[in-house]
Tab-separated table of C-alpha atoms and ligand atoms in Angstrom:
chain	number	residue	atom	x	y	z
E	1	VAL	CA	154.942	229.723	23.338
E	2	ALA	CA	158.609	230.370	24.043
E	3	ILE	CA	159.537	233.099	26.495
E	4	ILE	CA	163.082	234.340	26.169
E	5	GLY	CA	164.245	235.990	29.361
E	6	ALA	CA	162.889	234.512	32.595
E	7	GLY	CA	163.299	237.659	34.677
E	8	ASN	CA	160.502	239.731	36.172
E	9	VAL	CA	158.666	240.308	32.901
E	10	GLY	CA	159.247	236.841	31.432
E	11	ALA	CA	158.223	234.899	34.530
E	12	THR	CA	155.141	237.037	35.151
E	13	THR	CA	154.119	236.608	31.527
E	14	ALA	CA	154.577	232.834	31.732
E	15	TYR	CA	152.404	232.748	34.840
E	16	ALA	CA	149.701	234.920	33.286
E	17	LEU	CA	149.724	232.765	30.145
E	18	MET	CA	149.375	229.601	32.234
E	19	LEU	CA	146.305	231.049	33.971
E	20	ARG	CA	144.844	232.169	30.636
E	21	ALA	CA	145.326	228.648	29.217
E	22	LEU	CA	146.140	229.820	25.700
E	23	PHE	CA	149.046	227.408	25.170
E	24	ARG	CA	149.714	223.741	25.959
E	25	ASP	CA	153.469	224.300	26.133
E	26	ILE	CA	155.279	227.191	27.764
E	27	VAL	CA	159.056	227.093	27.561
E	28	LEU	CA	161.265	229.544	29.438
E	29	ILE	CA	164.700	230.267	27.978
E	30	ASP	CA	167.336	232.279	29.809
E	31	LYS	CA	171.101	232.424	29.868
E	32	ASP	CA	170.631	231.934	33.607
E	33	MET	CA	169.306	228.358	33.386
E	34	ALA	CA	168.925	228.002	37.148
E	35	ARG	CA	166.639	231.020	37.226
E	36	ALA	CA	164.575	229.744	34.288
E	37	GLN	CA	164.259	226.337	35.933
E	38	ALA	CA	163.190	227.784	39.267
E	39	GLU	CA	160.545	230.011	37.667
E	40	ALA	CA	159.249	227.184	35.470
E	41	VAL	CA	158.927	224.780	38.398
E	42	ASP	CA	157.263	227.432	40.566
E	43	ILE	CA	154.677	228.176	37.851
E	44	ALA	CA	154.194	224.469	37.068
E	45	HIS	CA	153.336	223.846	40.723
E	46	GLY	CA	150.096	225.762	40.146
E	47	ASN	CA	149.169	223.876	36.998
E	48	ALA	CA	147.214	221.089	38.700
E	49	LEU	CA	144.812	223.847	39.725
E	50	ALA	CA	144.623	225.429	36.267
E	51	ARG	CA	144.158	224.026	32.764
E	52	PRO	CA	146.824	221.508	31.762
E	53	ALA	CA	150.007	222.897	30.266
E	54	ARG	CA	153.625	221.851	30.215
E	55	ILE	CA	155.866	224.572	31.659
E	56	TRP	CA	159.591	223.981	31.534
E	57	ALA	CA	162.999	225.595	31.146
E	58	GLY	CA	164.511	224.795	27.793
E	59	THR	CA	166.799	225.853	24.990
E	60	TYR	CA	166.327	227.544	21.627
E	61	ALA	CA	165.753	224.134	20.049
E	62	ASP	CA	162.524	223.987	22.073
E	63	ALA	CA	161.469	227.331	20.564
E	64	ALA	CA	161.844	226.143	16.973
E	65	THR	CA	158.198	225.128	16.576
E	66	ALA	CA	156.655	227.746	18.882
E	67	GLN	CA	153.748	229.731	17.470
E	68	ILE	CA	154.907	232.796	19.374
E	69	ALA	CA	158.262	233.735	20.895
E	70	ILE	CA	158.136	236.525	23.457
E	71	LEU	CA	161.405	238.380	23.847
E	72	THR	CA	161.775	239.827	27.338
E	73	ALA	CA	165.564	239.505	27.647
E	74	GLY	CA	166.964	242.998	27.734
E	75	ALA	CA	168.644	245.510	29.960
E	76	ALA	CA	166.390	246.590	32.817
E	77	THR	CA	166.205	250.239	33.853
E	78	HIS	CA	166.776	251.408	37.408
E	79	GLY	CA	165.575	254.494	39.253
E	80	ALA	CA	165.205	257.464	36.914
E	81	GLU	CA	167.044	255.788	34.001
E	82	SER	CA	165.089	256.288	30.779
E	83	ARG	CA	164.297	253.340	28.554
E	84	LEU	CA	166.440	254.890	25.835
E	85	SER	CA	169.484	255.025	28.113
E	86	VAL	CA	169.824	251.221	27.938
E	87	THR	CA	169.526	251.043	24.140
E	88	ALA	CA	173.031	249.763	23.362
E	89	ARG	CA	172.999	247.094	26.087
E	90	SER	CA	169.538	245.866	25.168
E	91	ALA	CA	170.311	245.846	21.450
E	92	ALA	CA	173.268	243.515	21.995
E	93	ILE	CA	171.084	241.114	23.998
E	94	VAL	CA	168.180	241.235	21.537
E	95	GLN	CA	170.485	240.681	18.585
E	96	ALA	CA	172.067	237.635	20.246
E	97	CYS	CA	168.719	236.108	21.215
E	98	VAL	CA	167.171	236.655	17.790
E	99	ALA	CA	170.222	235.125	16.089
E	100	ASP	CA	169.847	232.010	18.277
E	101	LEU	CA	166.128	231.866	17.599
E	102	ARG	CA	166.703	232.144	13.857
E	103	ALA	CA	169.448	229.509	13.920
E	104	ALA	CA	166.989	227.160	15.644
E	105	GLY	CA	164.607	227.594	12.700
E	106	PHE	CA	161.926	229.624	14.477
E	107	ASP	CA	159.265	230.708	11.994
E	108	GLY	CA	156.422	231.978	14.150
E	109	LEU	CA	155.495	235.382	15.490
E	110	LEU	CA	158.061	237.324	17.482
E	111	LEU	CA	156.650	239.555	20.205
E	112	VAL	CA	159.183	241.967	21.666
E	113	ALA	CA	158.918	243.480	25.148
E	114	ALA	CA	162.558	244.374	25.861
E	115	ASN	CA	163.090	248.127	26.191
E	116	PRO	CA	163.379	250.541	24.546
E	117	VAL	CA	160.744	248.420	22.869
E	118	ASP	CA	160.382	250.315	19.577
E	119	VAL	CA	164.106	250.210	18.866
E	120	MET	CA	164.338	246.595	20.079
E	121	ALA	CA	161.455	245.509	17.841
E	122	LEU	CA	163.238	247.147	14.888
E	123	THR	CA	166.464	245.363	15.886
E	124	ALA	CA	164.613	242.060	16.141
E	125	PHE	CA	162.994	242.607	12.749
E	126	GLU	CA	166.375	243.327	11.140
E	127	HIS	CA	167.825	240.035	12.427
E	128	ALA	CA	164.875	237.635	12.537
E	129	GLY	CA	164.364	236.942	8.834
E	130	LEU	CA	160.608	237.272	9.384
E	131	PRO	CA	158.121	239.588	7.688
E	132	ALA	CA	157.451	242.814	9.592
E	133	SER	CA	153.861	241.744	10.216
E	134	ARG	CA	155.221	238.919	12.400
E	135	VAL	CA	157.627	241.009	14.481
E	136	ILE	CA	155.604	243.081	16.920
E	137	GLY	CA	156.586	245.294	19.834
E	138	SER	CA	154.239	245.468	22.825
E	139	GLY	CA	154.515	249.213	22.297
E	140	THR	CA	151.933	251.507	23.837
E	141	LEU	CA	149.291	248.876	24.583
E	142	LEU	CA	150.383	249.134	28.221
E	143	ASP	CA	150.409	252.943	28.151
E	144	SER	CA	146.961	252.987	26.540
E	145	SER	CA	145.709	250.682	29.281
E	146	ARG	CA	147.182	253.082	31.841
E	147	LEU	CA	145.399	255.981	30.116
E	148	ARG	CA	142.066	254.147	30.150
E	149	GLN	CA	142.544	253.286	33.815
E	150	ALA	CA	143.441	256.879	34.720
E	151	VAL	CA	140.449	258.405	32.921
E	152	ALA	CA	138.083	255.716	34.232
E	153	ALA	CA	139.150	256.197	37.846
E	154	ARG	CA	138.568	259.948	37.654
E	155	LEU	CA	135.143	259.604	36.001
E	156	GLY	CA	133.959	256.683	38.118
E	157	VAL	CA	133.401	254.296	35.207
E	158	ALA	CA	134.859	250.887	34.404
E	159	PRO	CA	138.219	251.023	32.558
E	160	GLY	CA	136.780	248.679	29.952
E	161	SER	CA	134.208	251.382	29.103
E	162	VAL	CA	136.986	253.833	28.261
E	163	SER	CA	138.815	253.540	24.958
E	164	GLY	CA	141.664	255.666	23.694
E	165	TYR	CA	145.218	255.502	22.497
E	166	VAL	CA	148.681	256.430	23.502
E	167	VAL	CA	150.714	256.275	20.274
E	168	GLY	CA	154.311	256.794	19.167
E	169	GLU	CA	157.231	255.720	21.335
E	170	HIS	CA	156.661	253.549	24.398
E	171	GLY	CA	158.667	256.022	26.429
E	172	ASP	CA	159.116	259.642	27.371
E	173	SER	CA	158.085	261.044	23.962
E	174	GLU	CA	154.848	259.066	23.742
E	175	VAL	CA	151.705	260.851	22.547
E	176	VAL	CA	148.705	260.684	24.862
E	177	ALA	CA	146.063	261.232	22.182
E	178	PHE	CA	143.051	262.589	24.050
E	179	SER	CA	141.312	263.200	20.717
E	180	THR	CA	140.842	259.403	20.535
E	181	VAL	CA	139.390	258.964	24.041
E	182	ARG	CA	135.776	257.768	24.230
E	183	VAL	CA	133.695	256.809	27.249
E	184	GLY	CA	131.071	254.266	26.340
E	185	GLY	CA	131.632	255.282	22.730
E	186	LEU	CA	130.977	258.977	23.460
E	187	PRO	CA	133.502	261.793	23.218
E	188	LEU	CA	134.692	263.352	26.467
E	189	SER	CA	132.633	266.464	25.668
E	190	ALA	CA	129.456	264.393	26.172
E	191	ILE	CA	130.466	263.025	29.575
E	192	PRO	CA	129.369	264.848	32.763
E	193	GLY	CA	132.410	265.870	34.788
E	194	ALA	CA	134.881	265.297	31.959
E	195	ALA	CA	135.347	269.017	31.309
E	196	ALA	CA	136.964	269.318	34.737
E	197	LEU	CA	139.596	266.669	33.978
E	198	ASP	CA	143.169	267.943	34.057
E	199	LEU	CA	144.343	266.326	30.825
E	200	ASP	CA	147.951	267.468	31.219
E	201	ALA	CA	148.101	265.853	34.654
E	202	ILE	CA	146.631	262.613	33.305
E	203	ALA	CA	149.141	262.596	30.429
E	204	ALA	CA	152.008	263.142	32.878
E	205	ASP	CA	150.655	260.353	35.114
E	206	VAL	CA	150.573	257.939	32.199
E	207	ARG	CA	153.998	258.946	30.933
E	208	GLU	CA	155.641	258.718	34.354
E	209	ALA	CA	153.779	255.641	35.617
E	210	ALA	CA	156.640	253.205	35.059
E	211	TYR	CA	159.127	255.446	36.889
E	212	ARG	CA	156.881	255.534	39.955
E	213	ILE	CA	156.454	251.759	39.931
E	214	VAL	CA	160.200	251.191	39.470
E	215	THR	CA	160.841	253.522	42.443
E	216	GLY	CA	158.422	251.526	44.566
E	217	LYS	CA	159.199	247.907	43.638
E	218	GLY	CA	162.277	247.988	41.412
E	219	TYR	CA	160.667	246.906	38.148
E	220	THR	CA	157.280	246.657	36.422
E	221	SER	CA	155.770	243.342	35.512
E	222	PHE	CA	152.014	242.821	35.868
E	223	GLY	CA	150.848	245.514	33.458
E	224	VAL	CA	153.227	244.528	30.675
E	225	ALA	CA	152.522	240.813	31.194
E	226	THR	CA	148.806	241.475	30.792
E	227	ALA	CA	149.463	243.415	27.590
E	228	LEU	CA	151.583	240.539	26.235
E	229	VAL	CA	148.821	238.033	27.027
E	230	LYS	CA	146.303	240.248	25.232
E	231	ILE	CA	148.471	240.335	22.084
E	232	CYS	CA	149.010	236.549	22.216
E	233	GLU	CA	145.285	236.047	22.528
E	234	ALA	CA	144.547	238.254	19.509
E	235	VAL	CA	147.042	236.230	17.453
E	236	ILE	CA	146.199	232.705	18.608
E	237	ARG	CA	142.435	233.247	18.356
E	238	ASP	CA	142.808	235.240	15.114
E	239	GLU	CA	140.669	237.904	16.729
E	240	LYS	CA	141.353	240.927	14.479
E	241	THR	CA	141.437	242.992	17.662
E	242	VAL	CA	142.548	246.609	17.279
E	243	LEU	CA	145.501	247.144	19.587
E	244	PRO	CA	148.099	249.903	19.744
E	245	VAL	CA	151.290	247.920	19.184
E	246	SER	CA	154.691	248.776	17.795
E	247	THR	CA	154.990	247.960	14.117
E	248	LEU	CA	157.143	248.870	11.146
E	249	LEU	CA	155.773	252.098	9.685
E	250	THR	CA	155.735	252.359	5.922
E	251	GLY	CA	154.762	255.960	5.267
E	252	GLN	CA	151.926	256.507	7.744
E	253	TYR	CA	152.000	260.227	8.685
E	254	GLY	CA	155.076	260.417	6.448
E	255	ILE	CA	157.051	258.125	8.800
E	256	SER	CA	158.828	255.026	7.551
E	257	ASP	CA	161.547	252.479	8.423
E	258	LEU	CA	160.836	252.821	12.141
E	259	TYR	CA	158.890	250.807	14.672
E	260	LEU	CA	156.305	252.932	16.488
E	261	SER	CA	152.878	252.276	17.950
E	262	LEU	CA	149.668	253.023	16.097
E	263	PRO	CA	146.350	251.194	16.389
E	264	CYS	CA	146.728	247.930	14.461
E	265	ILE	CA	144.422	245.075	13.531
E	266	VAL	CA	146.013	242.016	15.147
E	267	GLY	CA	145.180	238.485	14.119
E	268	ARG	CA	146.841	235.196	13.154
E	269	GLY	CA	149.116	236.990	10.697
E	270	GLY	CA	150.313	239.392	13.393
E	271	VAL	CA	149.830	243.035	12.463
E	272	GLU	CA	147.396	242.662	9.576
E	273	LYS	CA	146.673	246.363	9.089
E	274	VAL	CA	147.904	249.647	10.527
E	275	LEU	CA	145.089	252.134	11.103
E	276	VAL	CA	145.645	255.814	10.422
E	277	ALA	CA	143.557	257.842	12.852
E	278	GLU	CA	142.833	261.539	12.555
E	279	PHE	CA	144.804	262.977	15.425
E	280	ASN	CA	144.554	266.699	16.128
E	281	PRO	CA	147.402	268.880	14.766
E	282	ALA	CA	149.214	269.074	18.129
E	283	GLU	CA	149.107	265.279	18.490
E	284	THR	CA	150.328	264.790	14.926
E	285	GLU	CA	153.232	267.134	15.604
E	286	GLN	CA	154.040	265.235	18.821
E	287	LEU	CA	153.967	261.972	16.858
E	288	HIS	CA	156.536	263.352	14.439
E	289	ARG	CA	158.718	264.455	17.341
E	290	SER	CA	158.374	261.010	18.918
E	291	ALA	CA	159.412	259.408	15.620
E	292	GLU	CA	162.497	261.621	15.556
E	293	VAL	CA	163.444	260.548	19.084
E	294	VAL	CA	163.129	256.870	18.132
E	295	ARG	CA	165.007	257.443	14.869
E	296	GLN	CA	167.942	259.008	16.705
E	297	ALA	CA	167.979	256.131	19.194
E	298	ALA	CA	167.910	253.599	16.361
E	299	LEU	CA	170.795	255.360	14.631
E	300	GLY	CA	172.813	255.505	17.859
E	301	ARG	CA	172.080	251.879	18.755
E	302	MET	CA	175.570	250.523	18.860
E	303	GLY	CA	177.017	253.781	20.113
Y	1	LIG	N1	157.605	246.804	26.985
Y	1	LIG	C1	157.237	247.092	28.209
Y	1	LIG	O1	156.155	247.651	28.405
Y	1	LIG	C2	158.142	246.707	29.343
Y	1	LIG	C3	157.700	246.779	30.668
Y	1	LIG	C4	158.586	246.397	31.668
Y	1	LIG	C5	159.870	245.987	31.363
Y	1	LIG	N2	160.249	245.955	30.062
Y	1	LIG	C6	161.605	245.558	29.659
Y	1	LIG	O2	161.708	244.145	29.655
Y	1	LIG	C7	163.074	243.780	29.839
Y	1	LIG	C8	163.179	242.778	30.955
Y	1	LIG	O3	162.819	243.375	32.194
Y	1	LIG	P1	162.896	242.519	33.538
Y	1	LIG	O4	162.442	243.388	34.653
Y	1	LIG	O5	162.260	241.204	33.305
Y	1	LIG	O6	164.483	242.334	33.646
Y	1	LIG	P2	165.265	241.172	34.386
Y	1	LIG	O7	166.656	241.646	34.534
Y	1	LIG	O8	164.480	240.709	35.584
Y	1	LIG	O9	165.210	239.955	33.333
Y	1	LIG	C9	165.965	239.910	32.179
Y	1	LIG	C10	166.332	238.455	31.967
Y	1	LIG	O10	166.956	238.331	30.702
Y	1	LIG	C11	168.008	237.395	30.821
Y	1	LIG	N3	168.987	237.587	29.748
Y	1	LIG	C12	169.855	238.619	29.589
Y	1	LIG	N4	170.586	238.435	28.496
Y	1	LIG	C13	170.174	237.274	27.927
Y	1	LIG	C14	170.547	236.553	26.780
Y	1	LIG	N5	171.515	236.982	25.968
Y	1	LIG	N6	169.896	235.392	26.527
Y	1	LIG	C15	168.917	234.945	27.330
Y	1	LIG	N7	168.514	235.603	28.438
Y	1	LIG	C16	169.147	236.734	28.732
Y	1	LIG	C17	168.584	237.644	32.199
Y	1	LIG	O11	169.308	236.520	32.669
Y	1	LIG	C18	167.320	237.932	33.010
Y	1	LIG	O12	166.795	236.749	33.621
Y	1	LIG	C19	163.833	245.093	30.097
Y	1	LIG	O13	164.391	245.543	28.894
Y	1	LIG	C20	162.719	246.022	30.560
Y	1	LIG	O14	163.023	247.373	30.358
Y	1	LIG	C21	159.413	246.287	29.061
């Protein structure tokens, strides 16, 4: 696996991937070579105590034969800055990195984490020369995990027993689709105590989670790294796992030519199928509004 961008997200992802032992080779690529080297050496120092892997700082030539390239190089947000506010800066970085990756002959799966991730995944797709199925944005997998965690904590059940999706933009317009939430496979209406849940407060919690973390520690890293590992695992093990990831829409809900998150079947081929769930009318309307927000950001990319 090649990880482009050895900052907070890239280094944490490399570390999580080393512990998960999915890859024999983990190469970190960053325009700041000293930083990439320091992170690689630090992670490699734990490898004697984990399963063997080679972790090093390299160049795009090292990424040429990677099965997966994870793109974390992008403009970071600070304080109350929205993800969309860094669109132009991130797009320039993503474009440059993808051009280098393509020039090196990379022909694997490109997993994009740089924000705003839906617009950056679209940018990467436009420049990578890869089929859309093999250019994936981490999308709302993280937000969906936050939703499951939030519902689980309030109901006193394990997060793994809660399923449900946040869809649309990974950002302020995202759709927290409570109609999809199940606890142990049962709808919320069947769960004791669930009627008392303040769904609006949970949705706000999920939507604002990253801002609170950025206020506290300056960036987010562990949640997104875990989501990236999960996607890698689904691809490498050809799992056909259903994950809400950002993918090129081709008419679903009447939306096309945009990257947005919907539940997708993820396997060796990347996004192998996009699932079209029956959201309630309010959620469907929110999804359309979210698409419009992302469309405007995509149009204004270089502005
Ligand atoms: N998708 C998500 O859920 C999610 C979550 C958290 C952060 N992010 C995003 O991930 C990105 C990275 O965040 P971070 O906290 O790691 O930022 P960071 O500033 O710590 O790291 C970015 C790294 O990219 C490198 N870089 C910049 N331009 C480059 C280029 N042209 N070529 C190679 N490397 C380059 C920088 O040197 C830096 O090391 C941001 O866009 C952030 O918003 C996404």
